[in-house]
Coordinates of C-alpha atoms and ligand atoms in Angstrom, one line a residue:
M240 CA 0.0 -0.1 -0.3
E241 CA 1.3 3.5 -1.2
R242 CA 2.2 5.8 1.9
Y243 CA 2.5 9.5 2.1
Y244 CA 4.4 11.8 4.4
Q245 CA 2.0 14.6 4.7
P246 CA -1.2 13.1 2.6
E247 CA -3.3 16.3 3.6
I248 CA -1.0 18.0 1.0
E249 CA 0.2 15.3 -0.7
C250 CA -3.2 14.5 -2.0
A251 CA -5.4 17.6 -1.8
S252 CA -7.7 18.4 -4.6
R253 CA -6.9 20.1 -7.4
E254 CA -9.1 22.8 -5.8
E255 CA -7.5 23.0 -2.8
I256 CA -4.1 23.0 -4.6
K257 CA -5.0 25.7 -6.2
A258 CA -6.6 27.4 -3.5
M259 CA -3.3 27.4 -1.4
Q260 CA -1.3 28.8 -4.6
D261 CA -3.7 31.7 -5.1
E262 CA -3.0 32.5 -1.2
R263 CA 0.5 32.1 -1.0
I264 CA 1.7 33.6 -4.2
V265 CA -0.6 36.9 -3.1
K266 CA 1.7 37.4 -0.2
Q267 CA 5.0 36.1 -2.1
I268 CA 4.6 38.7 -4.8
K269 CA 4.0 41.4 -1.6
H270 CA 7.4 40.0 0.2
V271 CA 9.7 40.7 -2.7
W272 CA 8.3 43.6 -3.8
D273 CA 8.8 45.1 0.2
N274 CA 12.0 43.2 0.5
V275 CA 13.5 42.6 -2.8
P276 CA 14.7 45.6 -5.0
L277 CA 15.5 43.9 -8.3
Y278 CA 11.9 42.1 -8.2
R279 CA 10.4 45.9 -7.5
K280 CA 12.5 47.1 -10.2
K281 CA 11.2 44.3 -12.7
M282 CA 8.1 44.8 -11.9
E283 CA 7.8 48.4 -12.3
E284 CA 9.5 48.4 -15.8
K285 CA 6.2 45.8 -16.4
G286 CA 3.9 48.5 -15.2
I287 CA 2.7 45.8 -12.2
T288 CA 2.5 46.3 -8.5
P289 CA 1.3 43.7 -6.1
D290 CA -2.5 44.6 -6.5
D291 CA -2.2 43.1 -10.1
I292 CA -1.8 39.7 -8.6
K293 CA -5.1 38.5 -7.4
G294 CA -4.0 35.0 -7.8
I295 CA -2.0 32.3 -9.4
D296 CA -3.5 32.3 -12.5
D297 CA -2.1 36.1 -12.9
I298 CA 1.6 34.6 -13.0
Y299 CA 1.7 35.2 -16.6
K300 CA 2.2 38.7 -15.9
L301 CA 5.5 38.9 -13.9
P302 CA 8.7 38.9 -15.2
F303 CA 11.1 35.9 -15.5
T304 CA 14.2 35.7 -13.6
S305 CA 17.3 34.2 -15.1
K306 CA 20.5 32.9 -13.9
A307 CA 22.0 36.4 -14.5
D308 CA 19.9 37.8 -12.2
L309 CA 20.9 36.1 -9.1
R310 CA 24.7 36.1 -10.0
E311 CA 24.3 39.8 -10.3
G312 CA 22.6 39.7 -7.1
Y313 CA 25.8 38.2 -5.4
P314 CA 26.4 37.9 -2.7
Y315 CA 23.5 39.7 -0.9
G316 CA 21.5 41.4 -3.5
L317 CA 18.3 39.1 -3.6
L318 CA 18.2 38.5 0.0
A319 CA 14.5 39.3 1.3
K320 CA 15.5 38.8 4.9
P321 CA 17.6 40.2 7.4
L322 CA 20.6 38.0 7.5
S323 CA 19.9 37.8 11.3
E324 CA 17.1 35.5 10.6
C325 CA 18.9 33.3 8.1
V326 CA 20.5 29.9 9.4
R327 CA 22.4 28.2 6.7
I328 CA 23.3 28.9 2.9
H329 CA 24.0 26.9 0.0
S330 CA 25.7 26.9 -3.7
T331 CA 25.7 26.6 -6.7
S332 CA 28.9 24.8 -7.7
G333 CA 29.7 28.0 -10.3
T334 CA 31.3 26.2 -12.7
T335 CA 30.1 28.0 -16.1
G336 CA 30.3 31.3 -14.0
K337 CA 29.7 33.6 -10.5
R338 CA 28.0 31.3 -8.0
V339 CA 24.7 31.8 -7.0
M340 CA 24.3 31.8 -3.5
A341 CA 21.2 30.3 -1.8
Y342 CA 19.7 31.7 1.9
Y343 CA 17.7 29.7 4.4
T344 CA 15.5 30.8 7.6
Q345 CA 14.9 28.0 9.9
H346 CA 11.2 28.0 8.7
D347 CA 12.9 27.3 4.7
I348 CA 14.9 24.6 6.3
D349 CA 11.9 23.0 7.4
L350 CA 10.0 23.2 4.4
W351 CA 12.5 21.9 2.2
Y352 CA 13.5 18.7 4.5
D353 CA 9.4 18.0 4.5
C354 CA 9.8 17.8 0.6
C355 CA 13.0 15.4 1.1
A356 CA 11.2 13.5 3.3
R357 CA 8.1 12.8 1.2
A358 CA 10.2 12.0 -1.6
I359 CA 11.8 9.1 0.8
T360 CA 8.5 8.1 2.1
A361 CA 7.6 7.9 -1.7
A362 CA 10.5 5.5 -2.6
G363 CA 9.1 2.9 0.1
G364 CA 11.1 4.5 3.3
T365 CA 9.7 4.7 6.5
K366 CA 11.5 5.0 10.3
D367 CA 12.9 1.4 10.4
D368 CA 15.0 2.1 6.8
V369 CA 19.1 3.0 7.4
V370 CA 19.6 5.7 4.7
Q371 CA 23.3 6.1 3.3
V372 CA 23.7 9.7 2.3
S373 CA 26.4 9.1 -0.7
Y374 CA 25.6 12.8 -2.2
G375 CA 28.2 15.3 -1.1
Y376 CA 27.6 17.5 1.9
G377 CA 29.3 21.4 2.4
L378 CA 27.4 24.1 0.1
F379 CA 26.2 21.2 -2.5
T380 CA 22.8 20.9 -1.5
G381 CA 22.4 17.2 -2.3
G382 CA 24.2 15.7 1.1
A383 CA 22.4 18.4 3.3
G384 CA 18.3 18.1 1.8
L385 CA 18.4 14.2 1.8
D386 CA 20.4 14.2 5.1
G387 CA 17.3 16.3 6.3
G388 CA 14.7 14.6 5.3
S389 CA 15.6 11.3 6.2
H390 CA 16.0 12.4 9.9
K391 CA 12.1 14.1 9.6
L392 CA 11.2 10.6 8.8
G393 CA 12.9 9.1 12.0
C394 CA 15.4 7.1 9.7
L395 CA 18.7 5.6 10.5
T396 CA 21.0 8.0 8.6
V397 CA 24.4 7.2 7.5
P398 CA 26.0 10.5 6.4
T399 CA 29.1 9.0 4.4
S400 CA 29.3 12.2 2.1
S401 CA 30.6 11.1 -1.7
G402 CA 33.7 9.1 -2.4
N403 CA 36.2 6.9 -1.0
T404 CA 34.0 3.9 -2.5
E405 CA 35.3 0.9 -1.0
R406 CA 34.4 2.7 2.7
Q407 CA 30.9 3.4 1.1
I408 CA 30.4 -0.3 0.2
M409 CA 31.7 -1.3 3.7
F410 CA 29.2 0.9 5.3
I411 CA 26.5 -0.4 2.8
Q412 CA 27.1 -3.9 4.3
D413 CA 28.4 -3.3 7.9
M414 CA 25.0 -0.9 8.7
K415 CA 22.6 -2.8 6.8
S416 CA 22.1 0.6 4.8
T417 CA 18.4 -0.4 2.8
I418 CA 17.8 3.1 0.6
L419 CA 20.9 4.7 -1.0
C420 CA 20.9 8.3 -1.8
C421 CA 23.5 9.5 -4.5
T422 CA 23.9 11.0 -8.4
P423 CA 23.2 7.8 -10.8
S424 CA 26.7 8.4 -12.2
Y425 CA 27.7 7.6 -8.5
A426 CA 25.7 4.7 -8.0
A427 CA 26.4 2.9 -11.4
Y428 CA 30.1 3.0 -10.0
L429 CA 29.3 1.5 -6.9
G430 CA 27.4 -1.2 -8.7
E431 CA 30.6 -1.5 -11.0
S432 CA 32.6 -1.6 -7.8
M433 CA 31.0 -4.2 -6.0
R434 CA 30.8 -6.3 -8.8
E435 CA 34.9 -6.3 -8.6
M436 CA 34.8 -6.9 -5.1
G437 CA 33.0 -9.9 -6.1
L438 CA 29.6 -9.1 -4.5
T439 CA 26.2 -10.1 -5.6
P440 CA 22.9 -7.9 -5.2
E441 CA 22.4 -10.9 -2.7
D442 CA 25.2 -10.0 -0.2
I443 CA 23.7 -6.1 0.1
P444 CA 20.8 -4.9 1.6
L445 CA 19.7 -2.5 -0.2
K446 CA 16.2 -2.3 -1.6
A447 CA 16.1 1.5 -3.3
G448 CA 17.7 4.0 -4.4
I449 CA 16.9 8.1 -4.6
F450 CA 19.2 9.3 -7.4
G451 CA 19.3 12.8 -9.1
A452 CA 20.9 15.9 -9.6
E453 CA 21.9 15.2 -13.1
A454 CA 20.2 13.7 -16.3
W455 CA 19.7 10.0 -16.6
S456 CA 18.2 7.9 -18.8
E457 CA 16.0 4.8 -18.6
E458 CA 18.3 2.5 -19.5
M459 CA 21.1 3.9 -16.9
R460 CA 17.9 3.3 -14.4
R461 CA 17.5 -0.6 -15.3
D462 CA 21.3 -1.0 -15.7
I463 CA 21.4 0.5 -11.4
E464 CA 18.8 -1.4 -10.6
K465 CA 20.2 -4.6 -12.0
T466 CA 23.7 -4.4 -10.6
L467 CA 22.4 -3.2 -6.9
G468 CA 19.3 -5.6 -7.3
I469 CA 17.2 -2.2 -6.3
K470 CA 14.4 0.2 -7.2
A471 CA 15.8 2.8 -8.3
Y472 CA 13.9 6.0 -7.7
D473 CA 14.3 10.0 -9.5
I474 CA 14.5 13.0 -7.7
Y475 CA 14.7 16.6 -9.0
G476 CA 15.8 20.0 -7.4
L477 CA 17.8 23.0 -8.1
T478 CA 19.8 24.9 -5.4
E479 CA 17.7 28.3 -6.6
L480 CA 14.4 26.8 -5.2
S481 CA 16.2 25.0 -1.9
G482 CA 17.8 21.7 -3.6
P483 CA 16.4 18.1 -3.8
G484 CA 13.1 17.3 -3.2
V485 CA 11.1 20.3 -5.7
S486 CA 9.8 17.0 -7.4
F487 CA 10.4 13.1 -7.0
E488 CA 9.3 9.7 -8.0
C489 CA 6.7 8.0 -6.4
S490 CA 5.8 3.7 -6.9
A491 CA 4.2 4.4 -10.0
Q492 CA 7.4 5.9 -11.8
S493 CA 5.4 7.9 -14.4
G494 CA 7.0 11.0 -14.1
M495 CA 8.2 13.2 -10.8
H496 CA 5.8 14.2 -8.4
I497 CA 6.4 18.4 -8.2
N498 CA 5.5 20.1 -4.3
E499 CA 3.0 22.0 -5.5
D500 CA 2.1 23.7 -2.2
H501 CA 5.8 25.0 -2.6
F502 CA 6.6 25.6 -6.2
Y503 CA 4.6 26.7 -8.9
A504 CA 5.7 25.3 -12.2
E505 CA 5.2 26.7 -15.8
I506 CA 6.6 25.4 -18.9
I507 CA 7.5 28.5 -21.6
D508 CA 8.8 28.6 -25.3
P509 CA 12.3 28.7 -24.5
N510 CA 12.7 31.5 -27.5
T511 CA 9.2 33.8 -26.9
G512 CA 9.0 33.1 -23.2
E513 CA 5.1 32.0 -24.1
V514 CA 3.4 29.5 -21.9
L515 CA 2.7 26.8 -23.3
P516 CA -0.4 24.2 -22.9
E517 CA -0.2 21.0 -20.5
G518 CA 1.8 18.2 -22.4
S519 CA 3.5 20.5 -24.1
K520 CA 7.8 20.0 -24.2
G521 CA 9.3 23.4 -23.3
E522 CA 11.7 24.9 -20.7
L523 CA 10.4 24.5 -16.6
V524 CA 9.7 28.1 -15.2
F525 CA 9.8 28.0 -11.2
T526 CA 8.0 30.0 -9.0
S527 CA 8.7 29.3 -5.1
L528 CA 5.5 30.3 -3.3
T529 CA 7.0 29.7 0.8
K530 CA 10.6 30.2 0.3
E531 CA 11.0 33.4 3.1
A532 CA 14.7 34.1 2.6
F533 CA 15.6 33.8 -1.5
P534 CA 12.3 33.2 -3.0
V535 CA 12.7 33.0 -6.8
I536 CA 9.7 34.5 -9.4
R537 CA 9.4 32.4 -12.7
Y538 CA 13.1 31.3 -12.5
R539 CA 14.0 30.1 -15.9
T540 CA 15.4 27.0 -14.9
R541 CA 16.8 25.9 -18.9
D542 CA 15.5 22.1 -17.8
I543 CA 13.4 20.6 -20.8
C544 CA 10.4 18.8 -20.1
Q545 CA 6.9 18.3 -19.9
L546 CA 4.0 18.4 -17.0
K547 CA 1.5 16.3 -17.0
Y548 CA -1.7 17.3 -14.7
E549 CA -3.8 13.5 -14.4
K550 CA -4.4 12.2 -11.2
C551 CA -1.4 9.2 -10.2
S552 CA -2.2 5.8 -9.7
C553 CA -0.2 6.4 -6.4
G554 CA -3.3 8.6 -5.3
R555 CA -1.1 11.6 -5.3
T556 CA -2.7 14.7 -7.2
H557 CA 0.7 17.0 -7.5
V558 CA 1.8 17.5 -11.0
R559 CA 4.2 15.3 -12.7
M560 CA 7.4 16.7 -14.7
A561 CA 9.0 14.1 -17.2
K562 CA 12.6 13.1 -16.9
P563 CA 14.5 16.5 -17.8
M564 CA 16.5 15.7 -21.0
G565 CA 19.1 17.8 -19.7
R566 CA 19.3 21.9 -19.6
S567 CA 19.1 23.5 -23.1
D568 CA 23.0 24.5 -22.7
D569 CA 23.6 21.2 -22.0
M570 CA 22.6 20.5 -25.3
L571 CA 25.2 20.4 -28.3
I572 CA 24.4 22.1 -31.1
I573 CA 26.7 20.1 -33.7
R574 CA 26.9 20.9 -37.3
G575 CA 23.8 22.3 -36.6
V576 CA 21.8 19.4 -34.9
N577 CA 20.7 19.4 -31.3
V578 CA 22.8 16.3 -29.5
F579 CA 21.5 15.4 -25.6
P580 CA 24.3 13.3 -23.9
S581 CA 21.2 11.3 -22.6
Q582 CA 20.2 10.3 -26.2
I583 CA 24.3 9.2 -26.6
E584 CA 23.6 7.1 -23.2
T585 CA 20.4 5.5 -24.3
V586 CA 22.1 4.0 -27.6
L587 CA 25.3 2.8 -25.8
L588 CA 23.3 1.1 -22.9
N589 CA 20.9 -0.3 -25.2
R590 CA 24.1 -2.1 -26.8
G591 CA 25.3 -3.5 -23.2
Y592 CA 28.5 -1.1 -23.3
S593 CA 28.4 0.4 -19.7
P594 CA 27.5 4.4 -18.7
N595 CA 31.0 5.2 -19.3
Y596 CA 31.8 7.7 -22.5
Q597 CA 32.8 10.9 -22.8
I598 CA 31.8 13.3 -25.8
I599 CA 34.4 15.4 -27.5
V600 CA 33.2 18.2 -29.7
D601 CA 35.8 20.4 -31.5
R602 CA 35.9 22.9 -34.3
V603 CA 38.8 22.4 -37.2
N604 CA 38.4 24.2 -40.7
N605 CA 35.5 25.9 -39.5
T606 CA 33.3 22.4 -39.3
D607 CA 32.4 20.7 -35.7
T608 CA 34.2 17.7 -35.5
F609 CA 32.5 15.1 -33.1
E610 CA 33.7 12.2 -31.7
I611 CA 32.6 9.7 -28.7
K612 CA 34.8 7.4 -26.2
V613 CA 32.9 4.6 -25.2
E614 CA 34.6 2.6 -22.8
L615 CA 34.4 -1.5 -23.2
T616 CA 33.0 -3.7 -20.7
P617 CA 36.2 -6.6 -19.2
D618 CA 33.7 -8.5 -21.4
M619 CA 33.5 -6.8 -24.7
F620 CA 37.5 -6.4 -24.1
T621 CA 39.4 -7.6 -27.4
D622 CA 42.8 -7.0 -29.7
N623 CA 41.3 -8.4 -32.7
M624 CA 40.8 -5.7 -35.0
G625 CA 38.3 -6.5 -37.0
D626 CA 36.1 -6.9 -34.0
I627 CA 36.5 -3.5 -32.7
A628 CA 35.5 -2.4 -36.1
K629 CA 32.5 -4.4 -36.5
M630 CA 31.7 -2.9 -32.9
Q631 CA 32.5 0.7 -34.2
N632 CA 30.4 0.7 -37.0
Q633 CA 27.5 -0.4 -35.3
L634 CA 27.3 2.1 -32.7
V635 CA 28.0 4.9 -35.6
S636 CA 24.8 3.8 -37.1
D637 CA 22.8 3.5 -34.0
M638 CA 24.0 7.3 -33.1
R639 CA 22.9 8.1 -36.8
S640 CA 19.7 6.8 -36.5
M641 CA 18.9 8.8 -33.0
L642 CA 20.7 12.0 -33.3
G643 CA 20.6 12.5 -37.6
I644 CA 24.3 12.7 -37.3
G645 CA 27.5 10.6 -37.0
P646 CA 30.0 11.1 -34.9
K647 CA 34.2 8.8 -34.8
I648 CA 33.9 6.2 -32.2
S649 CA 36.9 5.8 -30.2
L650 CA 36.5 2.2 -28.2
V651 CA 39.1 2.7 -25.0
A652 CA 40.1 -0.2 -22.5
P653 CA 38.2 -0.7 -19.7
K654 CA 38.2 1.5 -16.4
S655 CA 40.3 4.1 -18.8
I656 CA 37.6 7.2 -18.0
T657 CA 37.6 8.8 -14.7
R658 CA 34.8 7.5 -12.6
S659 CA 32.5 10.2 -11.1
E660 CA 31.8 10.9 -7.5
G661 CA 29.0 13.2 -7.8
K662 CA 28.0 14.9 -10.9
A663 CA 29.2 13.2 -14.4
V664 CA 31.4 15.5 -16.9
R665 CA 30.4 13.8 -20.1
V666 CA 31.2 16.4 -22.3
I667 CA 34.3 18.5 -23.3
D668 CA 33.5 21.1 -25.7
K669 CA 37.2 23.0 -27.1
R670 CA 34.9 25.0 -28.6
K671 CA 34.5 26.7 -26.0
I672 CA 37.7 27.0 -24.4
Ligands
DLL112 O1 21.8 19.1 -8.4 C1 19.8 19.5 -6.0 C2 19.9 18.1 -6.2 C3 20.4 17.3 -5.5 C4 18.9 17.0 -6.8 C5 20.5 15.9 -5.5 C6 18.7 15.9 -7.0 C7 19.4 15.3 -6.0 P1 22.1 22.3 -8.3 O2 23.6 21.6 -8.1 O3 21.5 23.6 -8.3 O4 21.3 21.3 -7.7 O5 21.6 21.6 -9.8 C8 20.3 22.0 -10.7 O6 20.9 19.7 -12.0 O7 18.7 22.4 -13.1 C9 19.1 20.4 -13.6 O8 19.6 20.4 -14.7 C10 19.6 19.1 -12.9 N1 18.6 17.9 -12.0 C11 18.7 18.1 -11.0 N2 18.1 16.6 -10.5 C12 18.0 16.1 -11.6 C13 17.2 15.4 -12.0 C14 20.8 20.1 -7.5 N3 16.5 14.1 -11.4 C15 20.3 21.1 -11.9 N4 17.3 14.5 -13.7 C16 18.7 21.2 -12.7 C17 18.1 15.4 -14.6 C18 18.6 17.1 -13.0 N5 18.5 16.9 -14.0

């Protein structure tokens, strides 16, 4: 039977959800107008005041917020509460520019951890579970978020953080961990390491995994489920909104339920900003309805996905989002063709390769070059040139059908591509260097 952490909210009727959002958006807009000069300025530029926002249906009137806006506010520009009322910061990694700092009051932290507790419950967790949190702890939100959710539920929490793979496996065995939380690429690495240590899924007590923070394919899910002998659940979130737990999968595994009492989602056309009808694929935009210290209004995530409002078989009523294909800025444009790394992952795993690959793009004589380094599994490893050529040709042809463009395939020896303990780095785009 399906269990819920907060059934009165997670299974509320659509009318109740809308009433909650109507009330919260009005309060939130007044809060940012009064306290965050950037939001007031942007609203004034559009000629609107808080009086124009009478409910959630008026949200389209509000200006969008971009990552550049948040960066411009670094470090304290977007704070909506006095620092003395804040108890925590987290931040994005800043790999593509200046960091975005996110601030939390104690109330913000409590609500965030509730969202993560909902996710753990939806993955079958109860207070009798042992939850190993192998997301990084620190400025990254993964460790803190799942740790907090696990505490709320009363699970025994094992805060290993990421890295030190053999120790992770030792803890899984010795602490009898039943739920593993980490990035999907690290889960795949843990599975590979277990196999090398001669362990089978029967040797470990894990029953479920809660994996997110990066795009991962259905093929990757099946691969992880097989190697670890678990059910693998997706979880989504971003620092700007709190961290993990903005949405999560339930037992139906048919999209991730967005915690709509805290986050209002829209799908827009990334080029025109037009709000798209239900079911359309586009850019996900979020408004935080309850954040005190660092609210974001119509924040453009750059994640490309779809929304589905129909009631889920699990009983939850909150809207579901499809697995994001990746950020629009992860999308590569190679010789004019759009390529998502997740499409490449699908082809490789369907052909029995491991999820260890690297995409290298460059520009030579004004033409894009496109190479995929693919690691052979120990079973496939051979020095027979004929066999290697056959495997390469097959992959080039599969990639051409999936992407509409043929890469150069370089097959490399097992274990030669660096493993990731957090978010995997799959793309080396030398055109940008
Ligand atoms: O990755 C928060 C998180 C931690 C989510 C642990 C889930 C688990 P950021 O580092 O700010 O926050 O990165 C946010 O990661 O905009 C997406 O592009 C991507 N992302 C997060 N979860 C998923 C997912 C955390 N389940 C960015 N599937 C987001 C695909 C995801 N992409």
